Coordinates of C-alpha atoms in Angstrom, one line a residue:
X1 CA -0.3 -0.2 0.1
X2 CA 2.7 2.4 0.9
X3 CA 4.5 1.7 -2.2
X4 CA 1.3 2.1 -4.2
X5 CA 0.9 5.5 -2.6
X6 CA 4.5 6.4 -3.5
X7 CA 4.2 5.7 -7.5
X8 CA 1.0 7.7 -7.3
X9 CA 2.7 10.7 -5.8
X10 CA 5.8 10.1 -8.0
X11 CA 3.7 9.9 -11.3
X12 CA 2.0 13.0 -10.5
X13 CA 5.3 14.9 -9.1
X14 CA 7.1 14.7 -12.2
X15 CA 3.7 15.9 -14.2
X16 CA 2.8 19.6 -15.2
X17 CA 1.9 20.9 -11.7
X18 CA 5.2 22.1 -11.7
X19 CA 4.7 24.6 -14.4
X20 CA 1.2 25.7 -13.3
X21 CA 1.3 29.5 -11.6
X22 CA -2.0 31.3 -10.7
X23 CA -1.2 35.0 -11.6
X24 CA -3.3 37.5 -9.6
X25 CA -3.6 41.3 -10.9
X26 CA -6.5 43.8 -11.0
X27 CA -4.6 45.6 -13.7
X28 CA -5.9 43.9 -16.9
X29 CA -2.7 45.2 -19.1
X30 CA -0.3 44.0 -16.7
X31 CA -1.9 40.7 -16.0
X32 CA -1.9 39.8 -20.1
X33 CA 1.7 41.1 -20.0
X34 CA 2.9 38.9 -17.4
X35 CA 0.9 36.2 -18.6
X36 CA 2.4 36.4 -22.1
X37 CA 5.9 36.9 -20.4
X38 CA 5.7 33.8 -18.2
X39 CA 4.0 31.5 -20.8
X40 CA 6.9 32.3 -23.4
X41 CA 9.1 30.6 -20.6
X42 CA 7.3 27.7 -20.4
X43 CA 4.9 28.3 -17.7
X44 CA 1.1 27.4 -17.7
X45 CA -0.7 30.7 -16.5
X46 CA -4.0 30.7 -15.1
X47 CA -5.3 34.3 -14.3
X48 CA -7.5 35.8 -11.7
X49 CA -8.5 39.5 -11.3
X50 CA -8.7 40.1 -7.4
X51 CA -7.9 38.1 -4.4
X52 CA -11.6 36.9 -4.1
X53 CA -11.7 35.6 -7.7
X54 CA -8.2 33.8 -6.8
X55 CA -9.6 31.9 -3.6
X56 CA -12.4 30.6 -6.1
X57 CA -9.7 29.6 -8.7
X58 CA -7.6 28.1 -6.1
X59 CA -11.0 25.9 -4.8
X60 CA -11.6 24.6 -8.4
X61 CA -8.2 23.9 -9.1
X62 CA -6.4 21.8 -6.4
X63 CA -3.3 21.1 -9.0
X64 CA -2.2 24.8 -8.5
X65 CA 0.5 25.1 -5.7
X66 CA 2.1 28.4 -6.9
X67 CA 0.7 31.8 -6.6
X68 CA 2.1 35.2 -7.8
X69 CA -0.1 37.9 -6.5
X70 CA 0.0 41.6 -6.9
X71 CA -0.1 43.6 -3.7
X72 CA -2.6 46.5 -4.2
X73 CA -6.1 45.3 -5.2
X74 CA -9.4 46.2 -4.7
X75 CA -12.0 44.1 -2.4
X76 CA -9.1 41.5 -1.5
X77 CA -5.4 42.5 -1.5
X78 CA -2.3 40.3 -1.8
X79 CA -1.5 40.7 1.6
X80 CA -5.1 39.2 2.6
X81 CA -5.1 36.5 0.3
X82 CA -1.5 35.5 1.3
X83 CA -3.0 35.3 4.9
X84 CA -5.8 33.6 4.1
X85 CA -4.2 30.8 1.9
X86 CA -1.2 30.5 4.5
X87 CA -3.4 29.9 7.5
X88 CA -3.2 26.8 9.2
X89 CA -6.8 25.5 8.4
X90 CA -6.3 26.1 4.6
X91 CA -6.6 22.7 2.8
X92 CA -3.0 22.6 1.2
X93 CA 0.4 24.2 1.1
X94 CA 0.9 26.8 -1.4
X95 CA 4.1 28.6 -2.5
X96 CA 3.2 32.2 -2.4
X97 CA 4.8 35.1 -4.2
X98 CA 4.2 39.0 -3.6
X99 CA 4.5 41.2 -6.7
X100 CA 4.7 44.8 -5.8
X101 CA 5.9 48.3 -7.1
X102 CA 7.2 48.9 -3.6
X103 CA 10.8 48.2 -2.7
X104 CA 11.2 49.1 0.7
X105 CA 12.1 47.7 4.0
X106 CA 8.6 48.1 5.6
X107 CA 7.0 46.5 2.5
X108 CA 9.1 43.5 2.5
X109 CA 8.7 42.7 6.2
X110 CA 4.9 43.2 5.9
X111 CA 4.6 40.5 3.1
X112 CA 6.8 38.2 5.1
X113 CA 4.7 38.4 8.1
X114 CA 1.4 37.8 6.2
X115 CA 3.4 34.3 5.1
X116 CA 4.8 35.1 1.7
X117 CA 7.5 32.8 0.6
X118 CA 9.1 35.6 -1.8
X119 CA 9.1 39.1 -2.6
X120 CA 9.5 40.5 -6.0
X121 CA 9.6 44.2 -7.4
X122 CA 7.4 44.7 -10.4
X123 CA 10.5 45.9 -12.5
X124 CA 12.6 42.8 -11.6
X125 CA 14.2 41.5 -14.9
X126 CA 12.4 38.6 -16.2
X127 CA 15.4 36.6 -16.0
X128 CA 15.5 37.0 -12.3
X129 CA 12.0 36.7 -11.9
X130 CA 12.1 33.2 -13.7
X131 CA 15.0 32.0 -11.5
X132 CA 13.3 32.8 -8.3
X133 CA 9.9 31.0 -9.8
X134 CA 12.2 27.7 -10.5
X135 CA 13.4 28.1 -7.1
X136 CA 9.8 28.2 -5.6
X137 CA 9.0 25.1 -7.5
X138 CA 12.2 23.8 -6.3
X139 CA 10.9 24.5 -2.6
X140 CA 7.7 23.0 -3.5
X141 CA 9.0 19.7 -4.8
X142 CA 10.6 19.2 -1.7
X143 CA 7.8 20.0 0.6
X144 CA 5.7 17.5 -1.8
X145 CA 8.3 14.9 -1.2
X146 CA 8.5 15.1 2.4
X147 CA 4.5 15.2 2.5
X148 CA 4.4 12.0 0.4
X149 CA 6.9 10.3 2.7
X150 CA 5.4 11.4 5.8
X151 CA 1.9 9.9 4.4
X152 CA 3.6 6.6 3.6
X153 CA 5.2 6.5 7.3
X154 CA 1.7 7.4 8.6
X155 CA 0.0 4.6 6.6
X156 CA 2.9 2.2 7.9
X157 CA 2.8 3.2 11.1
X158 CA -1.1 2.7 11.3
X159 CA -0.7 -0.7 9.8
X160 CA 1.9 -1.5 12.7
X161 CA -0.4 0.0 15.4
X162 CA -3.3 -2.3 14.3
X163 CA -1.1 -5.1 14.2
X164 CA 0.3 -4.6 17.6
X165 CA -3.3 -3.8 18.7
X166 CA -4.1 -7.3 17.5
X167 CA -1.1 -9.0 19.0
X168 CA -1.9 -7.5 22.3
X169 CA -5.3 -8.9 22.4
X170 CA -4.2 -12.3 21.4
X171 CA -1.6 -12.3 24.3
X172 CA -4.4 -11.2 26.7
X173 CA -6.3 -14.6 25.6
X174 CA -3.4 -16.7 26.9
X175 CA -4.0 -15.4 30.4
X176 CA -6.1 -17.6 32.5
X177 CA -9.8 -17.2 32.6
X178 CA -10.8 -19.2 35.7
X179 CA -10.1 -18.1 39.4
X180 CA -10.9 -20.8 41.0
X181 CA -9.6 -24.4 41.0
X182 CA -10.0 -27.6 43.5
X183 CA -8.5 -26.3 46.7
X184 CA -7.4 -23.1 45.5
X185 CA -8.6 -19.8 44.7
X186 CA -6.6 -17.2 42.4
X187 CA -6.5 -13.8 41.1
X188 CA -4.4 -11.8 39.0
X189 CA -4.0 -8.6 37.2
X190 CA -1.6 -8.2 33.8
X191 CA -0.8 -4.5 32.9
X192 CA 1.4 -4.1 29.9
X193 CA 3.4 -0.5 29.9
X194 CA 2.9 -0.2 26.0
X195 CA 0.4 -2.3 23.5
X196 CA 2.4 -5.5 24.5
X197 CA 4.6 -6.4 27.0
X198 CA 6.8 -8.7 28.3
X199 CA 5.2 -10.0 31.4
X200 CA 3.3 -13.3 31.1
X201 CA 1.7 -15.4 34.3
X202 CA -0.4 -18.4 34.5
X203 CA -1.4 -21.6 36.4
X204 CA -2.5 -24.8 35.3
X205 CA -3.5 -28.5 36.7
X206 CA -0.6 -31.0 36.7
X207 CA -2.5 -33.6 37.9
X208 CA -5.1 -34.6 40.6
X209 CA -3.0 -33.3 43.6
X210 CA -0.7 -30.6 42.0
X211 CA -1.3 -27.1 40.6
X212 CA 1.8 -25.1 38.9
X213 CA 1.9 -21.5 38.9
X214 CA 4.1 -19.1 37.7
X215 CA 4.9 -15.6 36.6
X216 CA 7.7 -14.4 34.4
X217 CA 9.1 -10.9 33.4
X218 CA 11.2 -10.5 29.9
X219 CA 13.6 -7.8 30.0
X220 CA 12.5 -4.8 27.7
X221 CA 9.6 -4.1 25.7
X222 CA 7.6 -4.5 22.7
X223 CA 7.6 -7.4 20.0
X224 CA 10.8 -9.3 20.7
X225 CA 9.7 -9.5 24.3
X226 CA 6.3 -10.4 23.9
X227 CA 7.1 -13.1 21.4
X228 CA 9.8 -14.5 24.1
X229 CA 7.1 -14.5 26.9
X230 CA 4.5 -16.2 24.8
X231 CA 7.3 -18.8 23.4
X232 CA 7.7 -19.6 27.3
X233 CA 4.2 -19.7 28.1
X234 CA 4.0 -22.5 25.3
X235 CA 6.7 -24.5 26.4
X236 CA 5.2 -24.6 30.1
X237 CA 2.0 -25.4 28.4
X238 CA 3.1 -29.0 27.1
X239 CA 2.0 -30.9 30.0
X240 CA 2.9 -34.4 28.8
X241 CA 5.2 -36.3 26.4
X242 CA 8.8 -36.0 26.0
X243 CA 9.0 -32.6 25.0
X244 CA 7.2 -31.6 28.4
X245 CA 9.2 -29.2 30.4
X246 CA 7.1 -29.7 33.5
X247 CA 7.0 -33.5 33.5
X248 CA 9.0 -36.4 32.7
X249 CA 7.8 -39.7 31.1
X250 CA 8.2 -43.0 32.7
X251 CA 7.8 -46.4 31.4
X252 CA 5.7 -47.5 34.7
X253 CA 2.6 -46.1 36.7
X254 CA 2.0 -43.5 36.6
X255 CA 4.3 -42.9 33.6
X256 CA 5.4 -39.5 34.4
X257 CA 7.4 -37.8 37.2
X258 CA 6.6 -33.9 38.1
X259 CA 9.7 -32.1 37.6
X260 CA 10.9 -30.1 40.3
X261 CA 10.6 -26.4 40.0
X262 CA 14.2 -26.0 39.6
X263 CA 14.5 -28.5 37.1
X264 CA 11.9 -26.5 35.4
X265 CA 14.1 -23.5 35.3
X266 CA 17.1 -25.3 34.2
X267 CA 15.3 -26.5 31.3
X268 CA 14.0 -23.1 30.3
X269 CA 17.5 -21.8 30.5
X270 CA 19.0 -24.3 28.3
X271 CA 16.2 -23.9 25.8
X272 CA 16.4 -20.0 25.9
X273 CA 20.0 -19.5 26.4
X274 CA 21.1 -16.1 24.8
X275 CA 23.3 -16.1 21.8
X276 CA 24.6 -13.1 19.6
X277 CA 21.6 -12.9 17.5
X278 CA 19.1 -13.0 20.8
X279 CA 20.1 -10.9 24.1
X280 CA 16.8 -11.4 25.7
X281 CA 16.5 -13.2 28.9
X282 CA 14.0 -13.1 31.7
X283 CA 13.2 -13.4 35.5
X284 CA 10.8 -16.0 36.7
X285 CA 9.2 -17.8 39.6
X286 CA 7.8 -21.2 39.2
X287 CA 5.7 -22.9 42.0
X288 CA 4.2 -26.2 42.3
X289 CA 1.1 -26.4 45.0
X290 CA 0.0 -29.9 46.3
X291 CA -3.7 -28.9 47.0
X292 CA -4.0 -31.9 49.4
X293 CA -1.1 -31.1 51.8
X294 CA -0.7 -27.2 51.3
X295 CA 2.8 -27.9 50.5
X296 CA 4.5 -25.4 47.9
X297 CA 7.7 -26.1 46.2
X298 CA 9.2 -23.2 44.1
X299 CA 12.3 -22.1 42.4
X300 CA 13.5 -18.2 41.4
X301 CA 15.3 -17.2 38.6
X302 CA 16.5 -13.6 39.4
X303 CA 12.9 -12.5 40.4
X304 CA 11.6 -10.7 43.4
X305 CA 10.8 -12.8 46.4
X306 CA 7.2 -14.3 47.0
X307 CA 5.0 -12.6 49.7
X308 CA 3.6 -15.3 51.9
X309 CA 0.2 -14.0 53.6
X310 CA -0.1 -16.2 57.1
X311 CA -4.0 -16.3 57.6
X312 CA -3.5 -17.3 61.3
X313 CA -0.9 -14.5 62.0
X314 CA -2.7 -11.6 60.0
X315 CA 0.9 -10.8 58.7
X316 CA 2.9 -11.5 55.6
X317 CA 6.7 -12.0 54.8
X318 CA 8.9 -12.1 52.1
X319 CA 10.2 -15.6 50.8
X320 CA 13.0 -15.6 48.1
X321 CA 16.6 -16.7 47.1
X322 CA 19.3 -14.9 45.2
X323 CA 19.5 -16.8 41.8
X324 CA 20.6 -16.0 38.3
X325 CA 18.0 -15.2 35.5
X326 CA 17.1 -17.4 32.7
X327 CA 18.5 -17.1 29.1
X328 CA 21.8 -15.4 30.0
X329 CA 24.5 -17.6 31.5
X330 CA 24.7 -21.6 30.7
X331 CA 26.6 -22.5 34.0
X332 CA 23.9 -21.5 36.6
X333 CA 22.1 -24.0 38.7
X334 CA 18.7 -23.3 40.4
X335 CA 17.1 -24.4 43.6
X336 CA 13.8 -26.0 45.3
X337 CA 12.8 -24.4 48.2
X338 CA 9.2 -25.1 49.9
X339 CA 6.8 -23.6 52.2
X340 CA 4.1 -25.3 54.1
X341 CA 0.8 -23.2 53.8
X342 CA -2.1 -23.5 56.0
X343 CA -5.5 -23.4 55.1
X344 CA -6.4 -19.6 54.1
X345 CA -2.7 -18.8 53.6
X346 CA -2.0 -16.6 50.5
X347 CA 0.9 -16.6 48.2
X348 CA 1.7 -13.6 46.2
X349 CA 4.0 -13.6 42.8
X350 CA 4.8 -10.0 41.0
X351 CA 7.2 -8.4 38.4
X352 CA 9.3 -5.6 39.6
X353 CA 7.1 -3.1 37.5
X354 CA 4.8 -2.6 40.6
X355 CA 7.8 -2.5 43.3
X356 CA 9.8 -0.2 41.0
X357 CA 6.7 2.1 40.6
X358 CA 7.9 5.8 41.5
X359 CA 6.9 8.9 43.5
X360 CA 9.8 11.4 43.0
X361 CA 12.8 9.8 44.0
X362 CA 11.0 7.2 46.3
X363 CA 10.3 3.4 45.1
X364 CA 7.0 1.5 46.2
X365 CA 9.7 -1.3 46.9
X366 CA 8.9 -5.0 47.9
X367 CA 8.7 -3.8 51.6
X368 CA 5.8 -1.6 50.4
X369 CA 4.2 -4.5 48.5
X370 CA 4.2 -6.7 51.6
X371 CA 2.5 -3.9 53.6
X372 CA -0.1 -3.3 50.8
X373 CA -0.6 -7.3 50.9
X374 CA -1.8 -7.0 54.6
X375 CA -3.8 -4.1 54.0
X376 CA -5.9 -5.9 51.4
X377 CA -6.1 -9.2 53.2
X378 CA -9.5 -9.0 54.3
X379 CA -11.0 -8.2 51.2
X380 CA -12.3 -11.1 48.6
X381 CA -9.3 -13.1 47.4
X382 CA -10.4 -12.4 43.7
X383 CA -10.6 -8.6 44.5
X384 CA -7.4 -8.4 46.1
X385 CA -5.0 -7.8 43.0
X386 CA -7.1 -5.0 41.5
X387 CA -7.3 -3.3 44.9
X388 CA -3.3 -3.7 45.2
X389 CA -2.7 -2.4 41.9
X390 CA -5.2 0.6 42.5
X391 CA -3.6 1.5 45.8
X392 CA -0.2 1.7 44.0
X393 CA -1.6 4.0 41.5
X394 CA -3.0 6.0 44.2
X395 CA 0.4 6.1 46.0
X396 CA 2.1 7.0 42.7
X397 CA -0.3 9.4 41.7
X398 CA -0.4 8.4 38.2
X399 CA -2.6 5.8 36.5
X400 CA -0.3 4.4 34.1
X401 CA 3.0 2.3 34.9
X402 CA 6.5 2.9 33.3
X403 CA 6.9 -0.9 33.4
X404 CA 4.8 -3.9 32.6
X405 CA 2.8 -4.6 36.0
X406 CA 2.0 -8.3 36.8
X407 CA 0.2 -9.5 40.0
X408 CA -1.0 -12.8 41.1
X409 CA -2.0 -14.4 44.5
X410 CA -3.0 -17.8 45.0
X411 CA -5.2 -18.9 48.0
X412 CA -5.2 -22.5 49.9
X413 CA -8.4 -23.3 51.0
X414 CA -7.4 -26.6 52.6
X415 CA -7.8 -30.3 51.7
X416 CA -10.9 -30.2 49.3
X417 CA -11.3 -33.8 50.0
X418 CA -11.5 -33.3 53.4
X419 CA -13.6 -30.7 53.0
X420 CA -16.0 -32.8 50.9
X421 CA -16.0 -35.5 53.6
X422 CA -16.8 -32.8 56.1
X423 CA -19.7 -31.8 54.0
X424 CA -21.0 -35.4 53.5
X425 CA -20.9 -35.9 57.3
X426 CA -22.8 -32.8 57.8
X427 CA -25.3 -33.5 55.1
X428 CA -26.1 -36.9 56.7
X429 CA -26.7 -35.8 60.3
X430 CA -29.0 -33.2 59.0
X431 CA -31.0 -35.5 57.0
X432 CA -30.9 -38.2 59.6
X433 CA -32.5 -35.4 62.0
X434 CA -34.9 -34.4 59.2
X435 CA -36.3 -37.8 59.0
X436 CA -36.4 -38.6 62.7

C-alpha cells in the first residue's frame, strides 16, 4: 500500500503541476503582459483579477500550488490573500510570491509577516523573476516529497499499530480465565506498559493433586519481549510427552514424574540461552502446590521474592532466594525451596514493574508491596490484586506504570477431599435429624 501511494505521487510529481502558476492582478494590462512573458518561459499561467477570484480558482483547481499575486488590489489585496491561503486551516500548501511596485524594508517585512515565501518588485528583470519562480518550485517539490513520505510513514505506522493492537489482544487471551481450581482460589492483574508487554503469568493443573503457578518478566518491551514470553508460556503448557518441561515420562505407572521447580527453570535456561542474535533474558518464579497437603515447592530465577500471607498471624513475609536470570548464562544452577501453607494462607507473585513504581525519588519497594498485601487481606481474594494495583496507582499519583505490571495471588483453601468429606458428614447428620 505504501509503495502504491509513493508511485502515484511520483507520477503526479513529474507532471505538469511544476509549471502551473496562478497569476493575480487587478490591472488587466499588467495581467496580460505577465501572462505572455511567463507563458513564453514555459509556464502554464492561470489568471485571476482579484483576491476573491483567486480563492475561487484555487478552490476549483487543486493542482495549482504556486501563486504570484499583486499587492495592491480592490476587495482583497495580496496581503490578505496570502494570509488566507497560508493560514493553518487552509486545505493545502501553496508557495506564495508577492509582486509589488514598492521596494522598501517596511513592505518586505509586511509581506513576510503575512506568510509570503518570496517578494518581487515589478520592475525585476524577467530572467531573475524566472530564476526565483524556479527556486519556488524546487521548494514545492521538496515539500511534496516530504509530505508524500510522511503519508507513507503514517500509513505504515497505522498498519503496525493495528497489528500490535491485535497482538496485544491475542496475548491477553493466553491469560487464565478461571479464578478457582480444586482447593485453591486465584486472582491476577496483568497490565502492559505499551501495546504489548513482556510479562506473562499462568496456572495449570498438573494432576489430581498438584497445581503449577508461574510468573515471568522478559527484559525490555515490545515485539521481541512479547514473543519470548509467548514462547515460554507455550513451552510450559505442554503437559505430557517427551517434549514436556514440567513432567518427565516414565515407563511404569503413573508413567510420569513431576519435575521439581528448579528442573523446570534449568530446562528453560537450556532452551532459551542467549546468543549473538538473541540477547533477551527473563526473570521467573515457578511453583507447584499440592492442593491436598498445602505444601508449595518453588524456585526463583532472578525474580523478586514471594510474599507469604499467613492467615492465622494476619501478617506477611518475604520469601525468596538469590539466583540468576534465565537465558543469560549456561553455567547456572537453580534451587527448589518449599513452604508449608495453612488453610487460608496466600502466596503472592509479582513483577518488578509494581515494586519499582516511583513517586519522586521514592520507589514503592518490596516492603511496600508486603504491607499493601496485609492491608487488602480482609477483602475477597478475587478482588485483592485489583485493589492492590489501584493502591499503588494512588500512591504514585498516576494511572499509568512505566513498566509492565503483573500481580498474582493464590489462596490455599485446605484439602478439598477433607472439606468434601466434612460436607458429606454434615449433610448425613442433617438429613438424619430431618427424617427422625
